[in-house]
């Protein structure tokens, strides 16, 4: 169902992909052991959600400020790589799940970088 209320940043493909990635990570951390709730689980989901949050938050601002928020989103995407690796090494996700996370983060990171270049060249 489509909302009656529209926000321009929702049209950004990078935002849409970041939302999907955050939901994927949320499903993955549900399987983590309880002792990780305030450790890796929390860090991983906060980093994953931060990608979309920063894109949304910065989108309504100046190009320079949006670029700053995109840099934070890019940083969070890379934090997700480390969290995914830790999750795989601890046996919480499979190699295939880690590879899918890396694939999605690579695509999102490239899209963020391209958007930042576009803003810088305006």
JSON list of N, CA, C and O in Angstrom, two decimals, residues 29-56:
[
{"chain": "A", "resi": 29, "resn": "UNK", "atom": "N", "xyz": [19.98, -10.52, 12.68]},
{"chain": "A", "resi": 29, "resn": "UNK", "atom": "CA", "xyz": [20.34, -10.41, 14.10]},
{"chain": "A", "resi": 29, "resn": "UNK", "atom": "C", "xyz": [19.33, -11.07, 15.02]},
{"chain": "A", "resi": 29, "resn": "UNK", "atom": "O", "xyz": [19.65, -11.36, 16.17]},
{"chain": "A", "resi": 30, "resn": "UNK", "atom": "N", "xyz": [18.13, -11.34, 14.51]},
{"chain": "A", "resi": 30, "resn": "UNK", "atom": "CA", "xyz": [17.16, -12.08, 15.31]},
{"chain": "A", "resi": 30, "resn": "UNK", "atom": "C", "xyz": [17.68, -13.47, 15.68]},
{"chain": "A", "resi": 30, "resn": "UNK", "atom": "O", "xyz": [17.27, -14.04, 16.69]},
{"chain": "A", "resi": 31, "resn": "UNK", "atom": "N", "xyz": [18.61, -13.98, 14.87]},
{"chain": "A", "resi": 31, "resn": "UNK", "atom": "CA", "xyz": [19.15, -15.32, 15.10]},
{"chain": "A", "resi": 31, "resn": "UNK", "atom": "C", "xyz": [20.42, -15.29, 15.97]},
{"chain": "A", "resi": 31, "resn": "UNK", "atom": "O", "xyz": [20.94, -16.34, 16.32]},
{"chain": "A", "resi": 32, "resn": "UNK", "atom": "N", "xyz": [20.92, -14.11, 16.30]},
{"chain": "A", "resi": 32, "resn": "UNK", "atom": "CA", "xyz": [22.12, -14.01, 17.12]},
{"chain": "A", "resi": 32, "resn": "UNK", "atom": "C", "xyz": [21.80, -14.46, 18.55]},
{"chain": "A", "resi": 32, "resn": "UNK", "atom": "O", "xyz": [20.67, -14.30, 19.01]},
{"chain": "A", "resi": 33, "resn": "UNK", "atom": "N", "xyz": [22.77, -14.97, 19.26]},
{"chain": "A", "resi": 33, "resn": "UNK", "atom": "CA", "xyz": [22.52, -15.36, 20.66]},
{"chain": "A", "resi": 33, "resn": "UNK", "atom": "C", "xyz": [22.18, -14.16, 21.54]},
{"chain": "A", "resi": 33, "resn": "UNK", "atom": "O", "xyz": [22.57, -13.02, 21.23]},
{"chain": "A", "resi": 34, "resn": "UNK", "atom": "N", "xyz": [21.46, -14.42, 22.61]},
{"chain": "A", "resi": 34, "resn": "UNK", "atom": "CA", "xyz": [20.99, -13.34, 23.50]},
{"chain": "A", "resi": 34, "resn": "UNK", "atom": "C", "xyz": [22.14, -12.53, 24.09]},
{"chain": "A", "resi": 34, "resn": "UNK", "atom": "O", "xyz": [21.99, -11.34, 24.32]},
{"chain": "A", "resi": 35, "resn": "UNK", "atom": "N", "xyz": [23.29, -13.15, 24.33]},
{"chain": "A", "resi": 35, "resn": "UNK", "atom": "CA", "xyz": [24.39, -12.40, 24.94]},
{"chain": "A", "resi": 35, "resn": "UNK", "atom": "C", "xyz": [24.96, -11.33, 24.00]},
{"chain": "A", "resi": 35, "resn": "UNK", "atom": "O", "xyz": [25.72, -10.47, 24.44]},
{"chain": "A", "resi": 36, "resn": "UNK", "atom": "N", "xyz": [24.55, -11.34, 22.74]},
{"chain": "A", "resi": 36, "resn": "UNK", "atom": "CA", "xyz": [25.01, -10.33, 21.78]},
{"chain": "A", "resi": 36, "resn": "UNK", "atom": "C", "xyz": [24.05, -9.14, 21.67]},
{"chain": "A", "resi": 36, "resn": "UNK", "atom": "O", "xyz": [24.34, -8.19, 20.95]},
{"chain": "A", "resi": 37, "resn": "UNK", "atom": "N", "xyz": [22.93, -9.16, 22.40]},
{"chain": "A", "resi": 37, "resn": "UNK", "atom": "CA", "xyz": [21.92, -8.11, 22.26]},
{"chain": "A", "resi": 37, "resn": "UNK", "atom": "C", "xyz": [22.51, -6.71, 22.41]},
{"chain": "A", "resi": 37, "resn": "UNK", "atom": "O", "xyz": [22.22, -5.82, 21.62]},
{"chain": "A", "resi": 38, "resn": "UNK", "atom": "N", "xyz": [23.33, -6.50, 23.40]},
{"chain": "A", "resi": 38, "resn": "UNK", "atom": "CA", "xyz": [23.89, -5.17, 23.63]},
{"chain": "A", "resi": 38, "resn": "UNK", "atom": "C", "xyz": [25.31, -5.05, 23.11]},
{"chain": "A", "resi": 38, "resn": "UNK", "atom": "O", "xyz": [26.00, -4.09, 23.40]},
{"chain": "A", "resi": 39, "resn": "UNK", "atom": "N", "xyz": [25.69, -6.01, 22.31]},
{"chain": "A", "resi": 39, "resn": "UNK", "atom": "CA", "xyz": [27.03, -5.98, 21.73]},
{"chain": "A", "resi": 39, "resn": "UNK", "atom": "C", "xyz": [26.91, -5.93, 20.21]},
{"chain": "A", "resi": 39, "resn": "UNK", "atom": "O", "xyz": [26.48, -4.93, 19.66]},
{"chain": "A", "resi": 40, "resn": "UNK", "atom": "N", "xyz": [27.26, -7.01, 19.54]},
{"chain": "A", "resi": 40, "resn": "UNK", "atom": "CA", "xyz": [27.30, -7.01, 18.07]},
{"chain": "A", "resi": 40, "resn": "UNK", "atom": "C", "xyz": [25.93, -6.76, 17.44]},
{"chain": "A", "resi": 40, "resn": "UNK", "atom": "O", "xyz": [25.82, -6.01, 16.47]},
{"chain": "A", "resi": 41, "resn": "UNK", "atom": "N", "xyz": [24.88, -7.36, 17.98]},
{"chain": "A", "resi": 41, "resn": "UNK", "atom": "CA", "xyz": [23.53, -7.17, 17.40]},
{"chain": "A", "resi": 41, "resn": "UNK", "atom": "C", "xyz": [23.17, -5.70, 17.34]},
{"chain": "A", "resi": 41, "resn": "UNK", "atom": "O", "xyz": [22.74, -5.18, 16.30]},
{"chain": "A", "resi": 42, "resn": "UNK", "atom": "N", "xyz": [23.33, -5.03, 18.45]},
{"chain": "A", "resi": 42, "resn": "UNK", "atom": "CA", "xyz": [22.98, -3.62, 18.54]},
{"chain": "A", "resi": 42, "resn": "UNK", "atom": "C", "xyz": [23.83, -2.77, 17.60]},
{"chain": "A", "resi": 42, "resn": "UNK", "atom": "O", "xyz": [23.32, -1.91, 16.88]},
{"chain": "A", "resi": 43, "resn": "UNK", "atom": "N", "xyz": [25.12, -3.03, 17.58]},
{"chain": "A", "resi": 43, "resn": "UNK", "atom": "CA", "xyz": [26.03, -2.26, 16.73]},
{"chain": "A", "resi": 43, "resn": "UNK", "atom": "C", "xyz": [25.70, -2.45, 15.25]},
{"chain": "A", "resi": 43, "resn": "UNK", "atom": "O", "xyz": [25.68, -1.50, 14.47]},
{"chain": "A", "resi": 44, "resn": "UNK", "atom": "N", "xyz": [25.44, -3.70, 14.86]},
{"chain": "A", "resi": 44, "resn": "UNK", "atom": "CA", "xyz": [25.17, -4.04, 13.47]},
{"chain": "A", "resi": 44, "resn": "UNK", "atom": "C", "xyz": [23.89, -3.36, 12.98]},
{"chain": "A", "resi": 44, "resn": "UNK", "atom": "O", "xyz": [23.88, -2.70, 11.93]},
{"chain": "A", "resi": 45, "resn": "UNK", "atom": "N", "xyz": [22.80, -3.47, 13.75]},
{"chain": "A", "resi": 45, "resn": "UNK", "atom": "CA", "xyz": [21.54, -2.89, 13.28]},
{"chain": "A", "resi": 45, "resn": "UNK", "atom": "C", "xyz": [21.59, -1.37, 13.30]},
{"chain": "A", "resi": 45, "resn": "UNK", "atom": "O", "xyz": [21.02, -0.70, 12.42]},
{"chain": "A", "resi": 46, "resn": "UNK", "atom": "N", "xyz": [22.27, -0.79, 14.28]},
{"chain": "A", "resi": 46, "resn": "UNK", "atom": "CA", "xyz": [22.38, 0.67, 14.31]},
{"chain": "A", "resi": 46, "resn": "UNK", "atom": "C", "xyz": [23.16, 1.18, 13.09]},
{"chain": "A", "resi": 46, "resn": "UNK", "atom": "O", "xyz": [22.79, 2.17, 12.48]},
{"chain": "A", "resi": 47, "resn": "UNK", "atom": "N", "xyz": [24.23, 0.48, 12.74]},
{"chain": "A", "resi": 47, "resn": "UNK", "atom": "CA", "xyz": [25.03, 0.88, 11.57]},
{"chain": "A", "resi": 47, "resn": "UNK", "atom": "C", "xyz": [24.21, 0.71, 10.28]},
{"chain": "A", "resi": 47, "resn": "UNK", "atom": "O", "xyz": [24.22, 1.59, 9.42]},
{"chain": "A", "resi": 48, "resn": "UNK", "atom": "N", "xyz": [23.50, -0.41, 10.17]},
{"chain": "A", "resi": 48, "resn": "UNK", "atom": "CA", "xyz": [22.70, -0.66, 8.96]},
{"chain": "A", "resi": 48, "resn": "UNK", "atom": "C", "xyz": [21.58, 0.37, 8.82]},
{"chain": "A", "resi": 48, "resn": "UNK", "atom": "O", "xyz": [21.37, 0.92, 7.74]},
{"chain": "A", "resi": 49, "resn": "UNK", "atom": "N", "xyz": [20.86, 0.64, 9.90]},
{"chain": "A", "resi": 49, "resn": "UNK", "atom": "CA", "xyz": [19.78, 1.61, 9.84]},
{"chain": "A", "resi": 49, "resn": "UNK", "atom": "C", "xyz": [20.30, 3.03, 9.63]},
{"chain": "A", "resi": 49, "resn": "UNK", "atom": "O", "xyz": [19.64, 3.85, 9.00]},
{"chain": "A", "resi": 50, "resn": "UNK", "atom": "N", "xyz": [21.48, 3.29, 10.13]},
{"chain": "A", "resi": 50, "resn": "UNK", "atom": "CA", "xyz": [22.08, 4.62, 10.01]},
{"chain": "A", "resi": 50, "resn": "UNK", "atom": "C", "xyz": [22.30, 5.02, 8.55]},
{"chain": "A", "resi": 50, "resn": "UNK", "atom": "O", "xyz": [22.27, 6.22, 8.23]},
{"chain": "A", "resi": 51, "resn": "UNK", "atom": "N", "xyz": [22.49, 4.08, 7.68]},
{"chain": "A", "resi": 51, "resn": "UNK", "atom": "CA", "xyz": [22.70, 4.39, 6.26]},
{"chain": "A", "resi": 51, "resn": "UNK", "atom": "C", "xyz": [21.48, 5.14, 5.72]},
{"chain": "A", "resi": 51, "resn": "UNK", "atom": "O", "xyz": [21.58, 6.26, 5.22]},
{"chain": "A", "resi": 52, "resn": "UNK", "atom": "N", "xyz": [20.30, 4.52, 5.86]},
{"chain": "A", "resi": 52, "resn": "UNK", "atom": "CA", "xyz": [19.07, 5.15, 5.36]},
{"chain": "A", "resi": 52, "resn": "UNK", "atom": "C", "xyz": [18.72, 6.40, 6.16]},
{"chain": "A", "resi": 52, "resn": "UNK", "atom": "O", "xyz": [18.28, 7.40, 5.59]},
{"chain": "A", "resi": 53, "resn": "UNK", "atom": "N", "xyz": [18.94, 6.37, 7.46]},
{"chain": "A", "resi": 53, "resn": "UNK", "atom": "CA", "xyz": [18.61, 7.53, 8.30]},
{"chain": "A", "resi": 53, "resn": "UNK", "atom": "C", "xyz": [19.41, 8.75, 7.88]},
{"chain": "A", "resi": 53, "resn": "UNK", "atom": "O", "xyz": [18.87, 9.86, 7.81]},
{"chain": "A", "resi": 54, "resn": "UNK", "atom": "N", "xyz": [20.69, 8.58, 7.62]},
{"chain": "A", "resi": 54, "resn": "UNK", "atom": "CA", "xyz": [21.53, 9.72, 7.23]},
{"chain": "A", "resi": 54, "resn": "UNK", "atom": "C", "xyz": [21.16, 10.24, 5.85]},
{"chain": "A", "resi": 54, "resn": "UNK", "atom": "O", "xyz": [21.18, 11.46, 5.62]},
{"chain": "A", "resi": 55, "resn": "UNK", "atom": "N", "xyz": [20.81, 9.36, 4.93]},
{"chain": "A", "resi": 55, "resn": "UNK", "atom": "CA", "xyz": [20.37, 9.80, 3.61]},
{"chain": "A", "resi": 55, "resn": "UNK", "atom": "C", "xyz": [19.10, 10.63, 3.74]},
{"chain": "A", "resi": 55, "resn": "UNK", "atom": "O", "xyz": [18.99, 11.72, 3.18]},
{"chain": "A", "resi": 56, "resn": "UNK", "atom": "N", "xyz": [18.16, 10.13, 4.52]},
{"chain": "A", "resi": 56, "resn": "UNK", "atom": "CA", "xyz": [16.90, 10.85, 4.71]},
{"chain": "A", "resi": 56, "resn": "UNK", "atom": "C", "xyz": [17.12, 12.19, 5.42]},
{"chain": "A", "resi": 56, "resn": "UNK", "atom": "O", "xyz": [16.60, 13.22, 4.98]}
]
